[in-house]
Short mmCIF file of N, CA and C in Angstrom, two decimals:
data_model
loop_
_atom_site.label_atom_id
_atom_site.label_comp_id
_atom_site.label_asym_id
_atom_site.label_seq_id
_atom_site.Cartn_x
_atom_site.Cartn_y
_atom_site.Cartn_z
N THR A 706 10.90 0.06 8.90
CA THR A 706 10.47 -0.96 7.95
C THR A 706 9.62 -0.39 6.83
N ASN A 707 9.22 0.84 6.94
CA ASN A 707 8.45 1.52 5.90
C ASN A 707 7.18 0.78 5.51
N GLY A 708 6.58 0.04 6.44
CA GLY A 708 5.33 -0.65 6.16
C GLY A 708 5.49 -2.00 5.50
N PHE A 709 6.71 -2.46 5.29
CA PHE A 709 6.93 -3.75 4.65
C PHE A 709 7.00 -4.86 5.70
N PHE A 710 6.78 -6.09 5.25
CA PHE A 710 6.90 -7.24 6.15
C PHE A 710 8.35 -7.41 6.58
N VAL A 711 8.53 -8.08 7.72
CA VAL A 711 9.86 -8.31 8.27
C VAL A 711 10.22 -9.78 8.10
N ALA A 712 11.37 -10.04 7.46
CA ALA A 712 11.83 -11.43 7.30
C ALA A 712 11.97 -12.08 8.66
N ASN A 713 11.55 -13.36 8.76
CA ASN A 713 11.64 -14.07 10.03
C ASN A 713 11.73 -15.57 9.76
N PRO A 714 12.22 -16.35 10.74
CA PRO A 714 12.47 -17.78 10.52
C PRO A 714 11.21 -18.60 10.23
N LEU A 715 10.04 -18.13 10.61
CA LEU A 715 8.80 -18.89 10.37
C LEU A 715 8.08 -18.44 9.10
N ASN A 716 8.61 -17.40 8.43
CA ASN A 716 7.90 -16.80 7.30
C ASN A 716 6.47 -16.46 7.68
N ARG A 717 6.30 -15.93 8.88
CA ARG A 717 4.98 -15.58 9.40
C ARG A 717 4.83 -14.07 9.38
N TYR A 718 3.72 -13.61 8.79
CA TYR A 718 3.49 -12.18 8.67
C TYR A 718 2.11 -11.78 9.19
N THR A 719 1.34 -12.74 9.65
CA THR A 719 0.01 -12.47 10.16
C THR A 719 -0.41 -13.60 11.08
N LEU A 720 -1.35 -13.33 11.95
CA LEU A 720 -2.02 -14.34 12.76
C LEU A 720 -3.51 -14.14 12.56
N GLY A 721 -4.25 -15.22 12.45
CA GLY A 721 -5.68 -15.10 12.24
C GLY A 721 -6.41 -16.40 12.50
N ASP A 722 -7.61 -16.49 11.96
CA ASP A 722 -8.46 -17.65 12.22
C ASP A 722 -7.91 -18.94 11.62
N ARG A 723 -6.97 -18.85 10.71
CA ARG A 723 -6.36 -20.06 10.12
C ARG A 723 -5.04 -20.43 10.81
N SER A 724 -4.66 -19.65 11.80
CA SER A 724 -3.44 -19.94 12.57
C SER A 724 -3.77 -20.93 13.67
N ASN A 725 -2.75 -21.62 14.15
CA ASN A 725 -2.93 -22.59 15.25
C ASN A 725 -2.78 -21.85 16.58
N LEU A 726 -3.68 -20.90 16.83
CA LEU A 726 -3.60 -20.07 18.03
C LEU A 726 -3.87 -20.89 19.29
N GLN A 727 -3.15 -20.56 20.35
CA GLN A 727 -3.26 -21.26 21.63
C GLN A 727 -3.94 -20.34 22.64
N PHE A 728 -5.22 -20.55 22.88
CA PHE A 728 -5.98 -19.70 23.79
C PHE A 728 -5.73 -20.10 25.24
N ASN A 729 -5.84 -19.14 26.14
CA ASN A 729 -5.70 -19.39 27.57
C ASN A 729 -6.96 -20.10 28.08
N LEU A 730 -6.88 -20.69 29.26
CA LEU A 730 -8.01 -21.42 29.83
C LEU A 730 -9.26 -20.57 29.96
N ASP A 731 -9.09 -19.26 30.18
CA ASP A 731 -10.25 -18.37 30.31
C ASP A 731 -10.78 -17.87 28.97
N GLY A 732 -10.21 -18.36 27.86
CA GLY A 732 -10.67 -17.98 26.53
C GLY A 732 -9.94 -16.79 25.94
N SER A 733 -9.09 -16.14 26.74
CA SER A 733 -8.33 -15.00 26.24
C SER A 733 -7.17 -15.49 25.38
N LEU A 734 -6.55 -14.57 24.67
CA LEU A 734 -5.45 -14.90 23.77
C LEU A 734 -4.31 -13.92 23.99
N ASP A 735 -3.11 -14.45 24.16
CA ASP A 735 -1.91 -13.62 24.24
C ASP A 735 -1.17 -13.75 22.92
N ILE A 736 -0.94 -12.65 22.24
CA ILE A 736 -0.14 -12.65 21.01
C ILE A 736 1.18 -11.98 21.37
N TYR A 737 2.27 -12.66 21.07
CA TYR A 737 3.60 -12.17 21.42
C TYR A 737 4.21 -11.49 20.21
N MET A 738 4.21 -10.17 20.21
CA MET A 738 4.82 -9.38 19.13
C MET A 738 6.19 -8.97 19.62
N GLN A 739 7.21 -9.67 19.14
CA GLN A 739 8.57 -9.41 19.60
C GLN A 739 9.56 -9.89 18.56
N THR A 740 10.79 -9.41 18.69
CA THR A 740 11.84 -9.74 17.74
C THR A 740 12.35 -11.16 17.94
N THR A 741 12.54 -11.58 19.20
CA THR A 741 13.12 -12.89 19.48
C THR A 741 12.05 -13.98 19.47
N GLU A 742 12.39 -15.10 18.89
CA GLU A 742 11.47 -16.24 18.82
C GLU A 742 11.36 -16.91 20.19
N PRO A 743 10.13 -17.09 20.69
CA PRO A 743 9.97 -17.77 21.98
C PRO A 743 10.49 -19.21 21.92
N THR A 744 11.10 -19.68 23.00
CA THR A 744 11.54 -21.07 23.05
C THR A 744 10.40 -21.99 23.48
N ASN A 745 9.40 -21.43 24.14
CA ASN A 745 8.22 -22.20 24.55
C ASN A 745 7.38 -22.48 23.30
N PRO A 746 7.16 -23.76 22.94
CA PRO A 746 6.43 -24.08 21.70
C PRO A 746 4.99 -23.57 21.67
N VAL A 747 4.34 -23.51 22.82
CA VAL A 747 2.96 -22.99 22.86
C VAL A 747 2.97 -21.49 22.56
N GLN A 748 3.90 -20.77 23.17
CA GLN A 748 4.00 -19.33 22.91
C GLN A 748 4.44 -19.06 21.47
N ARG A 749 5.25 -19.92 20.91
CA ARG A 749 5.71 -19.75 19.53
C ARG A 749 4.52 -19.76 18.56
N GLU A 750 3.48 -20.54 18.86
CA GLU A 750 2.29 -20.56 18.00
C GLU A 750 1.61 -19.21 17.95
N ASP A 751 1.73 -18.44 19.03
CA ASP A 751 1.08 -17.13 19.14
C ASP A 751 2.07 -15.98 18.95
N TRP A 752 3.21 -16.26 18.32
CA TRP A 752 4.26 -15.27 18.10
C TRP A 752 4.10 -14.60 16.75
N LEU A 753 4.10 -13.28 16.76
CA LEU A 753 4.11 -12.51 15.52
C LEU A 753 5.43 -11.75 15.50
N PRO A 754 6.39 -12.19 14.66
CA PRO A 754 7.71 -11.56 14.65
C PRO A 754 7.64 -10.08 14.28
N THR A 755 8.44 -9.29 14.98
CA THR A 755 8.51 -7.85 14.73
C THR A 755 9.97 -7.43 14.56
N PRO A 756 10.20 -6.30 13.93
CA PRO A 756 11.57 -5.81 13.80
C PRO A 756 12.03 -5.18 15.11
N ALA A 757 13.33 -5.03 15.25
CA ALA A 757 13.86 -4.27 16.38
C ALA A 757 13.48 -2.81 16.15
N GLY A 758 13.11 -2.13 17.19
CA GLY A 758 12.71 -0.72 17.04
C GLY A 758 11.22 -0.60 16.83
N GLY A 759 10.81 0.48 16.24
CA GLY A 759 9.38 0.75 16.06
C GLY A 759 8.74 -0.06 14.95
N PHE A 760 7.44 -0.25 15.08
CA PHE A 760 6.67 -0.93 14.05
C PHE A 760 5.22 -0.53 14.19
N GLN A 761 4.42 -0.83 13.18
CA GLN A 761 3.00 -0.52 13.20
C GLN A 761 2.22 -1.82 13.22
N THR A 762 1.08 -1.80 13.89
CA THR A 762 0.20 -2.97 13.88
C THR A 762 -1.09 -2.60 13.15
N VAL A 763 -1.67 -3.61 12.51
CA VAL A 763 -2.94 -3.44 11.81
C VAL A 763 -3.86 -4.57 12.24
N MET A 764 -5.08 -4.25 12.61
CA MET A 764 -6.06 -5.28 12.98
C MET A 764 -7.23 -5.16 12.01
N ARG A 765 -7.58 -6.28 11.41
CA ARG A 765 -8.72 -6.30 10.50
C ARG A 765 -9.83 -7.15 11.11
N LEU A 766 -11.02 -6.62 11.13
CA LEU A 766 -12.19 -7.34 11.63
C LEU A 766 -13.12 -7.57 10.45
N TYR A 767 -13.36 -8.83 10.12
CA TYR A 767 -14.20 -9.15 8.97
C TYR A 767 -15.55 -9.66 9.42
N GLY A 768 -16.59 -9.20 8.78
CA GLY A 768 -17.92 -9.73 9.00
C GLY A 768 -18.45 -9.52 10.40
N THR A 769 -17.90 -8.55 11.10
CA THR A 769 -18.33 -8.30 12.46
C THR A 769 -19.63 -7.50 12.44
N GLU A 770 -20.63 -8.01 13.10
CA GLU A 770 -21.90 -7.30 13.21
C GLU A 770 -21.91 -6.51 14.51
N GLU A 771 -22.63 -5.42 14.51
CA GLU A 771 -22.69 -4.57 15.69
C GLU A 771 -23.14 -5.36 16.91
N SER A 772 -24.06 -6.32 16.71
CA SER A 772 -24.55 -7.10 17.85
C SER A 772 -23.46 -7.99 18.45
N ALA A 773 -22.43 -8.32 17.66
CA ALA A 773 -21.35 -9.17 18.16
C ALA A 773 -20.41 -8.41 19.09
N ILE A 774 -20.25 -7.12 18.85
CA ILE A 774 -19.37 -6.30 19.69
C ILE A 774 -20.11 -5.00 19.97
N PRO A 775 -20.90 -4.97 21.05
CA PRO A 775 -21.68 -3.77 21.36
C PRO A 775 -20.80 -2.53 21.45
N GLY A 776 -21.23 -1.47 20.79
CA GLY A 776 -20.51 -0.21 20.85
C GLY A 776 -19.39 -0.05 19.86
N ILE A 777 -19.19 -1.02 18.95
CA ILE A 777 -18.07 -0.94 18.01
C ILE A 777 -18.19 0.28 17.10
N LEU A 778 -19.40 0.65 16.73
CA LEU A 778 -19.56 1.80 15.84
C LEU A 778 -19.45 3.13 16.57
N GLU A 779 -19.84 3.16 17.85
CA GLU A 779 -19.80 4.40 18.61
C GLU A 779 -18.39 4.74 19.08
N GLY A 780 -17.64 3.73 19.52
CA GLY A 780 -16.30 3.96 20.04
C GLY A 780 -16.33 4.77 21.32
N GLY A 781 -15.18 5.14 21.82
CA GLY A 781 -15.10 5.99 23.00
C GLY A 781 -15.24 5.20 24.29
N PRO A 782 -15.17 5.90 25.42
CA PRO A 782 -15.25 5.26 26.74
C PRO A 782 -16.54 4.47 26.91
N GLY A 783 -16.42 3.31 27.51
CA GLY A 783 -17.59 2.47 27.77
C GLY A 783 -18.02 1.63 26.59
N HIS A 784 -17.34 1.77 25.46
CA HIS A 784 -17.66 0.99 24.27
C HIS A 784 -16.49 0.09 23.93
N TRP A 785 -16.67 -0.76 22.93
CA TRP A 785 -15.63 -1.70 22.54
C TRP A 785 -14.33 -0.97 22.23
N GLN A 786 -13.24 -1.50 22.74
CA GLN A 786 -11.91 -0.97 22.46
C GLN A 786 -11.04 -2.11 21.95
N PRO A 787 -10.11 -1.83 21.07
CA PRO A 787 -9.21 -2.90 20.59
C PRO A 787 -8.34 -3.40 21.74
N PRO A 788 -7.75 -4.59 21.58
CA PRO A 788 -6.89 -5.14 22.63
C PRO A 788 -5.73 -4.20 22.96
N THR A 789 -5.27 -4.27 24.18
CA THR A 789 -4.16 -3.45 24.64
C THR A 789 -2.84 -4.15 24.31
N ILE A 790 -1.87 -3.39 23.88
CA ILE A 790 -0.53 -3.92 23.65
C ILE A 790 0.30 -3.55 24.86
N LEU A 791 0.85 -4.57 25.53
CA LEU A 791 1.64 -4.37 26.75
C LEU A 791 3.11 -4.60 26.44
N PRO A 792 3.95 -3.56 26.51
CA PRO A 792 5.39 -3.74 26.26
C PRO A 792 6.03 -4.64 27.31
N CYS A 793 6.95 -5.46 26.86
CA CYS A 793 7.70 -6.33 27.76
C CYS A 793 8.91 -5.57 28.29
N LEU A 794 9.09 -5.61 29.60
CA LEU A 794 10.21 -4.92 30.24
C LEU A 794 11.39 -5.88 30.41
N GLU A 795 12.53 -5.35 30.78
CA GLU A 795 13.73 -6.18 30.98
C GLU A 795 13.52 -7.25 32.04
N SER A 796 12.56 -7.04 32.92
CA SER A 796 12.26 -8.01 33.98
C SER A 796 11.63 -9.29 33.43
N GLY A 797 11.21 -9.26 32.15
CA GLY A 797 10.51 -10.42 31.58
C GLY A 797 9.02 -10.38 31.83
N LYS A 798 8.54 -9.23 32.34
CA LYS A 798 7.11 -9.02 32.60
C LYS A 798 6.70 -7.67 32.04
N THR A 799 5.40 -7.48 31.87
CA THR A 799 4.89 -6.18 31.50
C THR A 799 4.76 -5.34 32.76
N ALA A 800 4.49 -4.05 32.64
CA ALA A 800 4.30 -3.18 33.80
C ALA A 800 3.13 -3.67 34.66
N GLU A 801 2.18 -4.37 34.02
CA GLU A 801 1.01 -4.91 34.74
C GLU A 801 1.30 -6.24 35.41
N GLY A 802 2.51 -6.81 35.17
CA GLY A 802 2.89 -8.08 35.80
C GLY A 802 2.64 -9.32 34.97
N THR A 803 2.21 -9.15 33.72
CA THR A 803 1.98 -10.30 32.84
C THR A 803 3.34 -10.84 32.36
N ASN A 804 3.50 -12.16 32.35
CA ASN A 804 4.73 -12.75 31.87
C ASN A 804 4.87 -12.55 30.38
N CYS A 805 6.08 -12.25 29.94
CA CYS A 805 6.38 -12.13 28.52
C CYS A 805 6.72 -13.52 27.96
N ALA A 806 6.80 -13.62 26.66
CA ALA A 806 7.15 -14.90 26.05
C ALA A 806 8.57 -15.28 26.44
N GLU A 807 8.76 -16.56 26.64
CA GLU A 807 10.09 -17.08 27.03
C GLU A 807 10.84 -17.57 25.83
#
């Protein structure tokens, strides 16, 4: 994709604070980065369309103060780390057993 956006049926190219994100009961958030559009309407709200094959992700943190995320400036083990991306396997789950978008 050479860093360009990928055409998709929702014309969605980002998810953020203005998106209708659907958080889990424990406050966590699952973002589904995949080529196929989820049929589950709740998962579709958290879907970020991707091309088939490789792609790059970019995360922007605005106005984050060090006190909000301890260790963000230091990095490394024991400090804040960005969210993990879990690939979906043919089984419909990640290697860790998390369900993929339906």
